[in-house]
Coordinates of C-alpha atoms in Angstrom, one line a residue:
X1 CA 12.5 114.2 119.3
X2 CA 10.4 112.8 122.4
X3 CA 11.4 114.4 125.9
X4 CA 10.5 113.0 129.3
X5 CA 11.8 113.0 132.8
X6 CA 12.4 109.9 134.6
X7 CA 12.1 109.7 138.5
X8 CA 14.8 106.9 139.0
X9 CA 14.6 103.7 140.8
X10 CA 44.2 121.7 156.9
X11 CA 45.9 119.9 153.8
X12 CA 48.7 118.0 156.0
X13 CA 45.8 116.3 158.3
X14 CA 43.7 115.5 155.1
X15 CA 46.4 113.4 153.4
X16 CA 47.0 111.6 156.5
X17 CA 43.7 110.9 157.6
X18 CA 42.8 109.4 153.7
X19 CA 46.0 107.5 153.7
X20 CA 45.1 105.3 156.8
X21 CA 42.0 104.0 155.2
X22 CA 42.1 100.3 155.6
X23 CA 41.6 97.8 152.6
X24 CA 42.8 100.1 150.3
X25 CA 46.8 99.9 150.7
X26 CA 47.4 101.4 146.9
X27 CA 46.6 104.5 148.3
X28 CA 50.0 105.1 150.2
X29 CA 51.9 104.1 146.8
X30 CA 49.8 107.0 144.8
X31 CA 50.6 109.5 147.5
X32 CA 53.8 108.7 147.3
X33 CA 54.9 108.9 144.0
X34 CA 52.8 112.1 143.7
X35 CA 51.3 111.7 140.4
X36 CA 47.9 110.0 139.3
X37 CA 47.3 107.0 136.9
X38 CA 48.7 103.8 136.2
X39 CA 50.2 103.4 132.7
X40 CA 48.3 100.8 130.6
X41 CA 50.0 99.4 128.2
X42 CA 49.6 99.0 124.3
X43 CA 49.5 95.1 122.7
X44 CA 50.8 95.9 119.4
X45 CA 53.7 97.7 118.0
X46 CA 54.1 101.1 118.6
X47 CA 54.8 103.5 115.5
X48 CA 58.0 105.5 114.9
X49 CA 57.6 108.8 116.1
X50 CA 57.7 112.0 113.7
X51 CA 56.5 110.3 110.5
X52 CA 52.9 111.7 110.3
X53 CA 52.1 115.5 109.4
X54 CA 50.0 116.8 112.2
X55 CA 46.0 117.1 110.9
X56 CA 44.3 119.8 111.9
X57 CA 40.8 119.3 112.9
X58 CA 38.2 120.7 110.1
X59 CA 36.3 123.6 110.9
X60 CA 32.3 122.5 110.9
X61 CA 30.0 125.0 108.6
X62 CA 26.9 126.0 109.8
X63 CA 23.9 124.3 108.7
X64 CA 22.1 127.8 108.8
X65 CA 22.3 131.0 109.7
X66 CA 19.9 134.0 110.8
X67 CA 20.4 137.5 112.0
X68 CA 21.3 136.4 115.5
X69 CA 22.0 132.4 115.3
X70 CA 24.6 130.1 114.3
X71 CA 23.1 126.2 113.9
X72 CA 24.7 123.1 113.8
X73 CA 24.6 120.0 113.5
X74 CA 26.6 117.0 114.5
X75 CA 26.0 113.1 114.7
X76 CA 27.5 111.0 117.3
X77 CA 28.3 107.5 115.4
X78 CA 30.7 104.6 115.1
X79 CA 33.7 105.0 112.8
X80 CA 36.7 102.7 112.0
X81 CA 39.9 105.1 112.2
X82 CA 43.8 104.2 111.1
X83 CA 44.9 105.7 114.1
X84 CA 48.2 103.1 114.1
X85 CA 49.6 102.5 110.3
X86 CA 47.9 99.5 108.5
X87 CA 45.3 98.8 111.8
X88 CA 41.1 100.0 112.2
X89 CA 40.5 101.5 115.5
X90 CA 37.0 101.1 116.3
X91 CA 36.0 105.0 117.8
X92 CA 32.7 106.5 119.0
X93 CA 33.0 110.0 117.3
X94 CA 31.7 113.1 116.1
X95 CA 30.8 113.4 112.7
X96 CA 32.9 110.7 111.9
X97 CA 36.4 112.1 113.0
X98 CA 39.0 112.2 115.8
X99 CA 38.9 114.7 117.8
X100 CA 35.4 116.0 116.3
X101 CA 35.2 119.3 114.2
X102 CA 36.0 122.0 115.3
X103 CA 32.9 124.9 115.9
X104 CA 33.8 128.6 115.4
X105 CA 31.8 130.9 117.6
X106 CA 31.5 135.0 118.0
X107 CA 30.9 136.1 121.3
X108 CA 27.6 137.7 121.6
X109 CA 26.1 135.7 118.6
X110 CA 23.9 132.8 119.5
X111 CA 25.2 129.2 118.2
X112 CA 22.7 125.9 118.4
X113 CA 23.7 122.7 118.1
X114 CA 21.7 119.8 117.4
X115 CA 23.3 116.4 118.5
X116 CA 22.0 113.1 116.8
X117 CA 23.1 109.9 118.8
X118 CA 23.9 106.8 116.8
X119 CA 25.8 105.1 119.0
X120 CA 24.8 102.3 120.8
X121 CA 25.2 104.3 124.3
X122 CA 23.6 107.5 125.7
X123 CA 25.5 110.3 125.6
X124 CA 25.6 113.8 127.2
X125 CA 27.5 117.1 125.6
X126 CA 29.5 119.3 127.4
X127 CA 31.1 122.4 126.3
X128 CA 33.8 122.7 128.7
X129 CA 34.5 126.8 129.5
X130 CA 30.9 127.8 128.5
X131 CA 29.2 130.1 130.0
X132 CA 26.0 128.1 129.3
X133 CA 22.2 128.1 130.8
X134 CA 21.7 124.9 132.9
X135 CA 19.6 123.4 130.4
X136 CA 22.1 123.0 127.9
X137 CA 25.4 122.8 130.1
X138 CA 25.8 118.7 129.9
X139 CA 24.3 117.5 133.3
X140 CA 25.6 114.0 133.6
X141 CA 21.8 112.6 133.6
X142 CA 20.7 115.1 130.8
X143 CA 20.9 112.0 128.4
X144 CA 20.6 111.6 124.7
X145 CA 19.7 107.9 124.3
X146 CA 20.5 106.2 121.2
X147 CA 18.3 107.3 118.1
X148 CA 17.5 103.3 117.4
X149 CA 15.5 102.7 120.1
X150 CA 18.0 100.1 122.3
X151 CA 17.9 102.0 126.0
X152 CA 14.8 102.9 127.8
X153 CA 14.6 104.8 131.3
X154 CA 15.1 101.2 132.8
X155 CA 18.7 100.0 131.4
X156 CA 19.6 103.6 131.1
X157 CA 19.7 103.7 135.5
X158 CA 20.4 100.4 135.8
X159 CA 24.1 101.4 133.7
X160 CA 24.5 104.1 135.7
X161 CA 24.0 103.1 139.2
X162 CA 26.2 100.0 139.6
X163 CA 29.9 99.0 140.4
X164 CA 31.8 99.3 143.6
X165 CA 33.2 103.0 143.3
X166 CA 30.2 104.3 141.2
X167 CA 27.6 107.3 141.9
X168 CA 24.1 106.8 143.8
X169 CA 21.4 107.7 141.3
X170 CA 18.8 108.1 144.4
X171 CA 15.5 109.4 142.8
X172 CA 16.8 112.2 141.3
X173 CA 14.9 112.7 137.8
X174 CA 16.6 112.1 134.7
X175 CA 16.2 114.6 131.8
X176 CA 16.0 111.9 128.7
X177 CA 16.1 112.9 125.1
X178 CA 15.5 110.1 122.3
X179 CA 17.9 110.4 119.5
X180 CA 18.4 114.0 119.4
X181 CA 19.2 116.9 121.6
X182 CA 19.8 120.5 120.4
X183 CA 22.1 122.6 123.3
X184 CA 21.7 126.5 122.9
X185 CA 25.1 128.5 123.3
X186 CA 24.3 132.6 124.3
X187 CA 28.0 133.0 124.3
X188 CA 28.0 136.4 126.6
X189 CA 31.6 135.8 127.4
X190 CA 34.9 136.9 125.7
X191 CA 37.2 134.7 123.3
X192 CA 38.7 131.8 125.0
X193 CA 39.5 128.2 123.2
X194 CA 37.2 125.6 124.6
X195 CA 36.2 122.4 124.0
X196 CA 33.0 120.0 124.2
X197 CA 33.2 116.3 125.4
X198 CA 31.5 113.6 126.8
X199 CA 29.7 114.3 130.2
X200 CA 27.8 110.9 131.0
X201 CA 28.1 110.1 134.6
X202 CA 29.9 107.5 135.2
X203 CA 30.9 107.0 131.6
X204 CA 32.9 110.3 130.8
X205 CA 36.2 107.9 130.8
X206 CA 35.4 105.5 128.4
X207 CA 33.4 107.8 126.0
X208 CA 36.1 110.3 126.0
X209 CA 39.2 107.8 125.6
X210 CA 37.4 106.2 122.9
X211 CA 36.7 109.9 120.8
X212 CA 34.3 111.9 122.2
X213 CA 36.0 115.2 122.4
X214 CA 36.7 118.5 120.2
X215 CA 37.0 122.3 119.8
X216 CA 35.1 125.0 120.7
X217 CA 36.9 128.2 119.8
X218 CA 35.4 131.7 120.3
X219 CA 36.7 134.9 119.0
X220 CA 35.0 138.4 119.9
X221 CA 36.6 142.0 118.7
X222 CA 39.5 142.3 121.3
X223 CA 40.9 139.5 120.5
X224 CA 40.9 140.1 116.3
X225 CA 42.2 143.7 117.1
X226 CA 45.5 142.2 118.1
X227 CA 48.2 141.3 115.6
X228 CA 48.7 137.9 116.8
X229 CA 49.2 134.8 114.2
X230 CA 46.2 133.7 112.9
X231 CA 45.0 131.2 109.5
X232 CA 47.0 128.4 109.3
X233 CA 49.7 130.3 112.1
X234 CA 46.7 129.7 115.0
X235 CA 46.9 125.8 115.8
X236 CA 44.6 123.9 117.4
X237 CA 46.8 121.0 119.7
X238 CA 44.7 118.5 121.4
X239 CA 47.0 116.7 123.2
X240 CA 45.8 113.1 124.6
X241 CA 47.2 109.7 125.8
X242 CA 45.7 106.2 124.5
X243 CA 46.9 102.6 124.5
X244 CA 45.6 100.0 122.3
X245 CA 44.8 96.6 121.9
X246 CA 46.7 94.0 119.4
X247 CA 44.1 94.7 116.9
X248 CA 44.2 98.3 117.2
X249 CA 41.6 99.4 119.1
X250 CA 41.4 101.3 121.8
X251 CA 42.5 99.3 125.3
X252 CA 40.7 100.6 128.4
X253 CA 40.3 98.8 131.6
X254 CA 36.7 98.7 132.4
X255 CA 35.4 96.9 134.9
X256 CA 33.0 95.4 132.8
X257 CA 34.0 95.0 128.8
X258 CA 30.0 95.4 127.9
X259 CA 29.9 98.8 129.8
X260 CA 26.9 97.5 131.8
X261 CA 28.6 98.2 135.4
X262 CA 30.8 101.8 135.4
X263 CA 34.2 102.0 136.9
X264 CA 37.8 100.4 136.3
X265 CA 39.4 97.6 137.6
X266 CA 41.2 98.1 140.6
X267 CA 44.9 98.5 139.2
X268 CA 43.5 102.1 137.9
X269 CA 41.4 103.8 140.2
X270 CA 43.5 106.5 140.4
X271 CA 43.7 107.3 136.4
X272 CA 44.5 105.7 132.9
X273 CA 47.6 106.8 131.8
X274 CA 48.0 105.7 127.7
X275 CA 51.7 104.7 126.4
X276 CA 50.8 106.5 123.2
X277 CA 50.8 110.4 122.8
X278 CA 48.5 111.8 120.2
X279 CA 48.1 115.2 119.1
X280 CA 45.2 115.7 117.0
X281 CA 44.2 112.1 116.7
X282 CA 47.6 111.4 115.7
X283 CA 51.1 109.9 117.7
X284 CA 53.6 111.7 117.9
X285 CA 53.0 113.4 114.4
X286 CA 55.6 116.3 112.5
X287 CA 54.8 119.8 111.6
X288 CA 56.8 121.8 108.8
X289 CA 56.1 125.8 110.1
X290 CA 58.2 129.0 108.5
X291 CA 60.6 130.9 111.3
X292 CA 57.4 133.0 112.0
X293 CA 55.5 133.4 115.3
X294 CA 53.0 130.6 115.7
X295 CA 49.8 130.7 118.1
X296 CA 49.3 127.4 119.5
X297 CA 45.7 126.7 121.5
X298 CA 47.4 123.9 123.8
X299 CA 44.3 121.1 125.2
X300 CA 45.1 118.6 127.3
X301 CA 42.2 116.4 126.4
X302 CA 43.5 113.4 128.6
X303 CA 41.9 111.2 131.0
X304 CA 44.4 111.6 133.6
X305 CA 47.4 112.2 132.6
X306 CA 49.3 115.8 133.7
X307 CA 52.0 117.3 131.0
X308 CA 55.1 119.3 132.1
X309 CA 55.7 120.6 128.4
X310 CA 59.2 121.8 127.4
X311 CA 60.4 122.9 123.5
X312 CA 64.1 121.0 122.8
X313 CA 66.0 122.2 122.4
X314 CA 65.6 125.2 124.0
X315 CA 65.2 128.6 121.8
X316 CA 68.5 131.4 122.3
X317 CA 67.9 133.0 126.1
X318 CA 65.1 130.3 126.5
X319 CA 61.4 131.3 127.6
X320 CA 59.8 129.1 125.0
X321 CA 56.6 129.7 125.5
X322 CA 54.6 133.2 125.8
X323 CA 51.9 132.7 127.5
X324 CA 49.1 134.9 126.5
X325 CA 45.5 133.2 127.2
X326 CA 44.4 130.3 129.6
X327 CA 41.3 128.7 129.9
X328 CA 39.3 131.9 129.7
X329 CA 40.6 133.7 127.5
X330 CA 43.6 136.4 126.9
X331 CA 45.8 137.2 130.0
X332 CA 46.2 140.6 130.5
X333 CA 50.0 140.6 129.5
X334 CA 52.0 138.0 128.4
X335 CA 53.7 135.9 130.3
X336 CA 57.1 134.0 129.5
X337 CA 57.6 130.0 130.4
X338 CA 60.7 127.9 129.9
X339 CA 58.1 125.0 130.8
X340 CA 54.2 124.8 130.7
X341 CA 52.2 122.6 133.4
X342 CA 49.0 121.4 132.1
X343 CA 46.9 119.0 133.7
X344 CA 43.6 117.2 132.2
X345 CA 40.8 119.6 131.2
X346 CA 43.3 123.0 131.1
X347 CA 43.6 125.1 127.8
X348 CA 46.9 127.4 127.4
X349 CA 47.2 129.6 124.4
X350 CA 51.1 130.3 123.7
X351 CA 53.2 131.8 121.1
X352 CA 56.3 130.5 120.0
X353 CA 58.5 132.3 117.6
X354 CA 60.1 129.4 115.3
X355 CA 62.5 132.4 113.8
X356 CA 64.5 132.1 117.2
X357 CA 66.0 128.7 115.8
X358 CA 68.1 128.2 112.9
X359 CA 67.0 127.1 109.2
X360 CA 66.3 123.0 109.6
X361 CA 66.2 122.7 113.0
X362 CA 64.4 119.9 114.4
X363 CA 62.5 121.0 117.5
X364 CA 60.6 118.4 119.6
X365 CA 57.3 119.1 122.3
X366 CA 58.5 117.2 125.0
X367 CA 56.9 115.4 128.4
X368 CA 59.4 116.3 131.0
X369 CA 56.9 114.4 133.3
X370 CA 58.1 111.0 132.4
X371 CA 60.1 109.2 130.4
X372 CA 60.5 106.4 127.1
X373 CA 58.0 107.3 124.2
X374 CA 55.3 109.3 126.0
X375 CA 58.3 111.7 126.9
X376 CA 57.8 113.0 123.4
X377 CA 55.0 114.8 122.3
X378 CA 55.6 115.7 118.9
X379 CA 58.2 117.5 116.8
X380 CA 58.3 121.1 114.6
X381 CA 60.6 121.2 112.1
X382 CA 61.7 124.6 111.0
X383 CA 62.0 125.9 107.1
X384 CA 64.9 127.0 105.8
X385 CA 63.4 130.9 104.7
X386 CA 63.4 133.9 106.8
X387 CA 59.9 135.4 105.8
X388 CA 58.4 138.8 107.0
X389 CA 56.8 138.5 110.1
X390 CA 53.7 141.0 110.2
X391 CA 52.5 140.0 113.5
X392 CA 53.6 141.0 116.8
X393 CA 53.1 140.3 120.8
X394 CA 51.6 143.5 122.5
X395 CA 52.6 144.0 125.9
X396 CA 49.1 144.5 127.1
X397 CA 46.9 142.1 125.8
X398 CA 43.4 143.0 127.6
X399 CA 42.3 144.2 131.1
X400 CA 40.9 142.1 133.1
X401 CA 39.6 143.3 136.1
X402 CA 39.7 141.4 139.7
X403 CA 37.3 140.1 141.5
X404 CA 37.1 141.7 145.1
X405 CA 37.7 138.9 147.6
X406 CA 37.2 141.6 150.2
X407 CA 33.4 141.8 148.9
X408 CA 32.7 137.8 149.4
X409 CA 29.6 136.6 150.7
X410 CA 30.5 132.9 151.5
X411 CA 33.5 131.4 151.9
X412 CA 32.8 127.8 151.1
X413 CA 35.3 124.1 151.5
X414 CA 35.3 121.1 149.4
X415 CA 37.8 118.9 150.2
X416 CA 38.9 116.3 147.3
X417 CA 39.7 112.6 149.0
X418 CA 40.5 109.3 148.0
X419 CA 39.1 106.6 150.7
X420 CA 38.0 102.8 150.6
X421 CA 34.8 104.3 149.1
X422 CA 36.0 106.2 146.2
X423 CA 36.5 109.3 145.6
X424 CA 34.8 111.8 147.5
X425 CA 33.9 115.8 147.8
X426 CA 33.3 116.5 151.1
X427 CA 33.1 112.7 152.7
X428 CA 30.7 112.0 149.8
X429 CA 30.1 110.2 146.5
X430 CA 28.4 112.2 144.3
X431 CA 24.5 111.7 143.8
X432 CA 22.6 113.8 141.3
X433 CA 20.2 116.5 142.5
X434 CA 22.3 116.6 146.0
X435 CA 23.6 120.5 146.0
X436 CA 26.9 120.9 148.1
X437 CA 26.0 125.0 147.8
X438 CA 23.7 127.1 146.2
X439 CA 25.0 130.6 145.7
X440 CA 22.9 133.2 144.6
X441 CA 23.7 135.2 141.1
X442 CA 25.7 137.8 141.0
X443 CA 27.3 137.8 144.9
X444 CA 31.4 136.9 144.9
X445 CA 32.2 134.1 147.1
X446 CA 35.5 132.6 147.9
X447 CA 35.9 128.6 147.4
X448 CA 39.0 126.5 149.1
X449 CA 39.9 123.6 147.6
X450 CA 42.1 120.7 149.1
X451 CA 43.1 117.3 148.2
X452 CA 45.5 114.6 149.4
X453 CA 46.0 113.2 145.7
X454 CA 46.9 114.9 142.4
X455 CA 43.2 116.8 141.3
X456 CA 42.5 119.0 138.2
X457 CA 39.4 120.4 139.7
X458 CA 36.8 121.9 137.0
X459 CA 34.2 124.5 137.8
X460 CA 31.2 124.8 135.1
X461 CA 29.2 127.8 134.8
X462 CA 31.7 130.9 135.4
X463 CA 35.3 131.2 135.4
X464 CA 37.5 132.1 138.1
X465 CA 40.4 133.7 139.2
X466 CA 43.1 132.1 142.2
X467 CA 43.9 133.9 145.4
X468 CA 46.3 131.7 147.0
X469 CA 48.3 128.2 146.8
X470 CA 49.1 126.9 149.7
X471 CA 48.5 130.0 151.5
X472 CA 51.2 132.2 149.6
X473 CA 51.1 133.6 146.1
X474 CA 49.8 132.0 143.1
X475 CA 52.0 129.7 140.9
X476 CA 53.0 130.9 137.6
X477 CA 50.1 128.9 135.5
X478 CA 47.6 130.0 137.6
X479 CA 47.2 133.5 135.8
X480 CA 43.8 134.7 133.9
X481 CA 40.5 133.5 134.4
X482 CA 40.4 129.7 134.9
X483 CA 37.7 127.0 135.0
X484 CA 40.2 124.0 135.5
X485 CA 43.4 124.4 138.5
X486 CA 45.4 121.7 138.8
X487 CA 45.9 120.6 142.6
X488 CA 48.8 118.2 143.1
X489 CA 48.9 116.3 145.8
X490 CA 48.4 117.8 149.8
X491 CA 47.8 121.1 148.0
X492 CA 45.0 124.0 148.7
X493 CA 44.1 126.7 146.9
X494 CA 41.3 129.3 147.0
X495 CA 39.9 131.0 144.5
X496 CA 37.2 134.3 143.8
X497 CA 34.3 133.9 141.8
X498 CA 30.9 135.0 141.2
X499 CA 27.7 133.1 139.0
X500 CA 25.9 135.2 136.7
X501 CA 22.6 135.3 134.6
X502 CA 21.7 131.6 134.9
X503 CA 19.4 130.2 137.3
X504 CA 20.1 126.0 137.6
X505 CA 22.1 123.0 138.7
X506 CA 25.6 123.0 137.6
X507 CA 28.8 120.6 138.5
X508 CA 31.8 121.0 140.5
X509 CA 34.2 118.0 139.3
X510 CA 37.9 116.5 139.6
X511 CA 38.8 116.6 135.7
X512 CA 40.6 113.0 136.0
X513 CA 38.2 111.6 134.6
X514 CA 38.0 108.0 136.4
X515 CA 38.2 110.1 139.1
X516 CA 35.0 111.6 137.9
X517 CA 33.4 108.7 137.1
X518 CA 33.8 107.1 140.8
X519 CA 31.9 109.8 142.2
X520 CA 34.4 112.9 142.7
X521 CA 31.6 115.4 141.7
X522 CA 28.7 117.4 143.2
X523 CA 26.2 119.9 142.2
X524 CA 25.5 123.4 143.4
X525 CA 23.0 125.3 142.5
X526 CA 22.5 128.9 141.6
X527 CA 19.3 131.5 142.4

């Protein structure tokens, strides 16, 4: 591997003063229908829903072990997939699959893992939730180029910079590995489910929508002390939207085809929304599970499109859905849900106890969002035995204790805006190496978000807990210790956190992901 470094060539009034922008009337039609995304839709013919058994992602093996260190290794590559029945989906993956494998971590044990590129793209690795030095967090110019030798420095920012919405690469220095990068994981933080992805500025869109995404899952003693379901009871569901092309693969709308310039057309500026719903790589697939509690580690892997979940029908007395872990990691108690909001980027563990229904039922994962086939998410259908259920739902799960808003150094604002230019942060596209805030370790500072359009804003580096929505109490998914909350339109919210142990540049990012990719980002940096 050869390293260098390149120096490259008030909510109300917010809405309103985006929503006069001239030149860019579609504006006023997102605000009002209050959700992001245009649907794009498929050229062949859809399959039946409920056919296909769910797959559950493999669990990758360690290529070695020592006393203190788990290593990896995975290889970024092309691979024909039969996503749709009797049709070859062309997919940049990991290791060959859809979504990747998935990596089991301990917290407090070290894992590496060594990324070989053989696409025909640069790529960037993000674990999403991980409390990671800078160095191996995924900066969006922290590039792996292709291990055949077809990008230097000079393509490499001449992809990056262009398009009409797209990012200013200034003369911020790029971080450039050739063929392989190895990212160091310290895990000091407690079980959580997370996930890695695609973090290429400007490209996060494309590369994710055509496979670049997969489970992280970390598990630490508090966590295994509790008699929750675990083995083949604790599911990982990545849930995701796609359309595709007569031929089968993927359809996205990129501005340019050969991925030269960044962006989308026009139509979807605000968002690809998919008219196919796969879980696990897989539409609308089936699950047979005994009427036994089930753990299910929810993902909504999407580019832009927000879920309102809802079990049909409906157990006896209803709350569906126990709630006990968002994107951080366990809540302290459960928490009951009749419905489950989940927008891009957010994790929600949940149990559901299948011996609340009948032998035989037939129990669908709905979309109460929208409606016609990506209304249905996929279906559970319950056996006929009443087993012995040795696990059970303790009332406290963990403490957690709160951050002191009281003790805040800085309160800081970073409003989220659509305009004529893009999408902004604070008036401005992002350009790398351009800090919106530096913090400094260890200090708790409050941070106010606000938008005028539907934003799933993602925080990398430490988790957080919300203060307020809308200046009154927090809504009921907003619980735990978060890295993603999901704004919906002419919303605020604060939240408390604090940075620890790692010195660096890190992002601040709306989690829509051609959001992201027209510039909705910015960097802080930590001392």
């Amino acid at each position: 591997m050869r390293r260098r470094t390149l120096l490259g060539a008030g909510t109300a009034a917010l809405g309103a003063g985006a929503l006069t922008a001239a030149g860019w009337p579609a504006l006023t039609r997102y605000a009002r229908e209050g959700h992001p995304g245009t649907v794009l839709p498929s050229q062949t013919e859809l399959p039946a829903p409920f056919r296909t058994p769910l797959p559950i992602p493999p669990v990758l093996a360690p290529t070695s072990t020592s006393a203190t260190t788990d290593h990896y290794d995975i290889t970024q590559q092309h691979t024909d997939l039969e996503i749709l029945p009797g049709l070859r989906t062309p997919a940049w993956t990991y290791n060959g699959t859809f979504p990747g494998p998935t990596i089991v971590s301990r917290s407090g044990r070290r894992t590496t893992v060594r990324h070989r590129n053989e696409l025909d793209r640069p790529a960037v690795v993000h674990l999403h939730g991980g409390h990671t030095p800078a160095a191996s967090d995924g900066y969006p110019t922290s590039l792996i180029l292709p291990a055949d030798g077809s990008y230097d420095a000079h393509r490499v920012h001449q992809d990056m910079s262009g398009g009409p919405h797209g990012s200013s690469m200034g003369h911020h220095p790029m971080d450039l590995t050739e063929g392989t990068r190895t990212y160091t994981y310290p895990f000091d933080q407690r079980a959580a489910t997370l996930w890695y992805h695609d973090h290429r500025m400007s490209y996060t869109g494309t590369a994710v929508w055509r496979g670049l995404a997969g489970f992280h899952l970390v598990h630490d003693d508090e966590e295994e002390q509790l008699p929750l379901p675990r083995g083949d009871r604790d599911i990982p569901l990545m849930i995701t939207d796609r359309s595709f092309a007569a031929d089968g693969s993927f359809r996205y709308p990129a501005l340019d085809p050969q991925l030269h310039t960044p962006g989308v057309t026009d139509t979807y500026m605000n968002g690809v929304l998919g008219d196919v719903i796969l879980v696990n790589g897989v539409p609308w697939p089936v699950h047979r599970t005994q009427r036994l509690r089930y753990r299910l580690r929810l993902l909504n892997a999407s580019n832009a499109r927000p879920y309102t979940l809802q079990l049909d029908p409906q157990p006896p007395g209803g709350a569906a859905f126990l709630q006990i872990g968002s994107d951080g990691g366990l809540l302290n108690t459960p928490r009951p849900h009749n419905t489950l909001d989940i927008a891009p980027g957010e994790r929600f563990d949940v149990i559901i106890d299948f011996a609340r229904y009948p032998p035989g039922t037939h129990v669908r994962l709905i979309n109460r969002n929208t409606h016609g086939p990506t209304a249905q998410i996929m279906r559970f259908d319950i056996g006929s035995g009443s087993p012995h259920d040795d696990t059970a739902v303790p009332h406290r799960l963990s403490d957690i204790p709160r951050l002191d808003p009281g003790r805040a150094t800085h309160t800081r604002d970073f409003h989220f805006r659509g305009s004529t230019a893009g999408w902004t942060i604070n008036g401005t596209e992002y350009e790398p190496g351009r800090a919106l805030a530096r913090p400094r370790l260890g200090e708790v500072e409050i941070w106010r978000f606000t938008t005028n359009f539907h934003h799933p804003v993602h925080l990398h580096l430490n988790h957080f807990q919300v203060l307020t929505r809308n200046n009154r109490t927090i809504g009921a998914f907003d619980h735990g210790w978060k890295d993603t909350i999901n704004l919906r339109p002419a919303e605020a919210v604060e939240i408390v956190t604090r940075f620890t142990q790692y010195p660096g540049t890190y992002m601040l990012h709306c989690h829509n992901l051609e959001h992201e990719d027209m510039a909705m980002m910015a960097d802080f940096t930590t001392h």
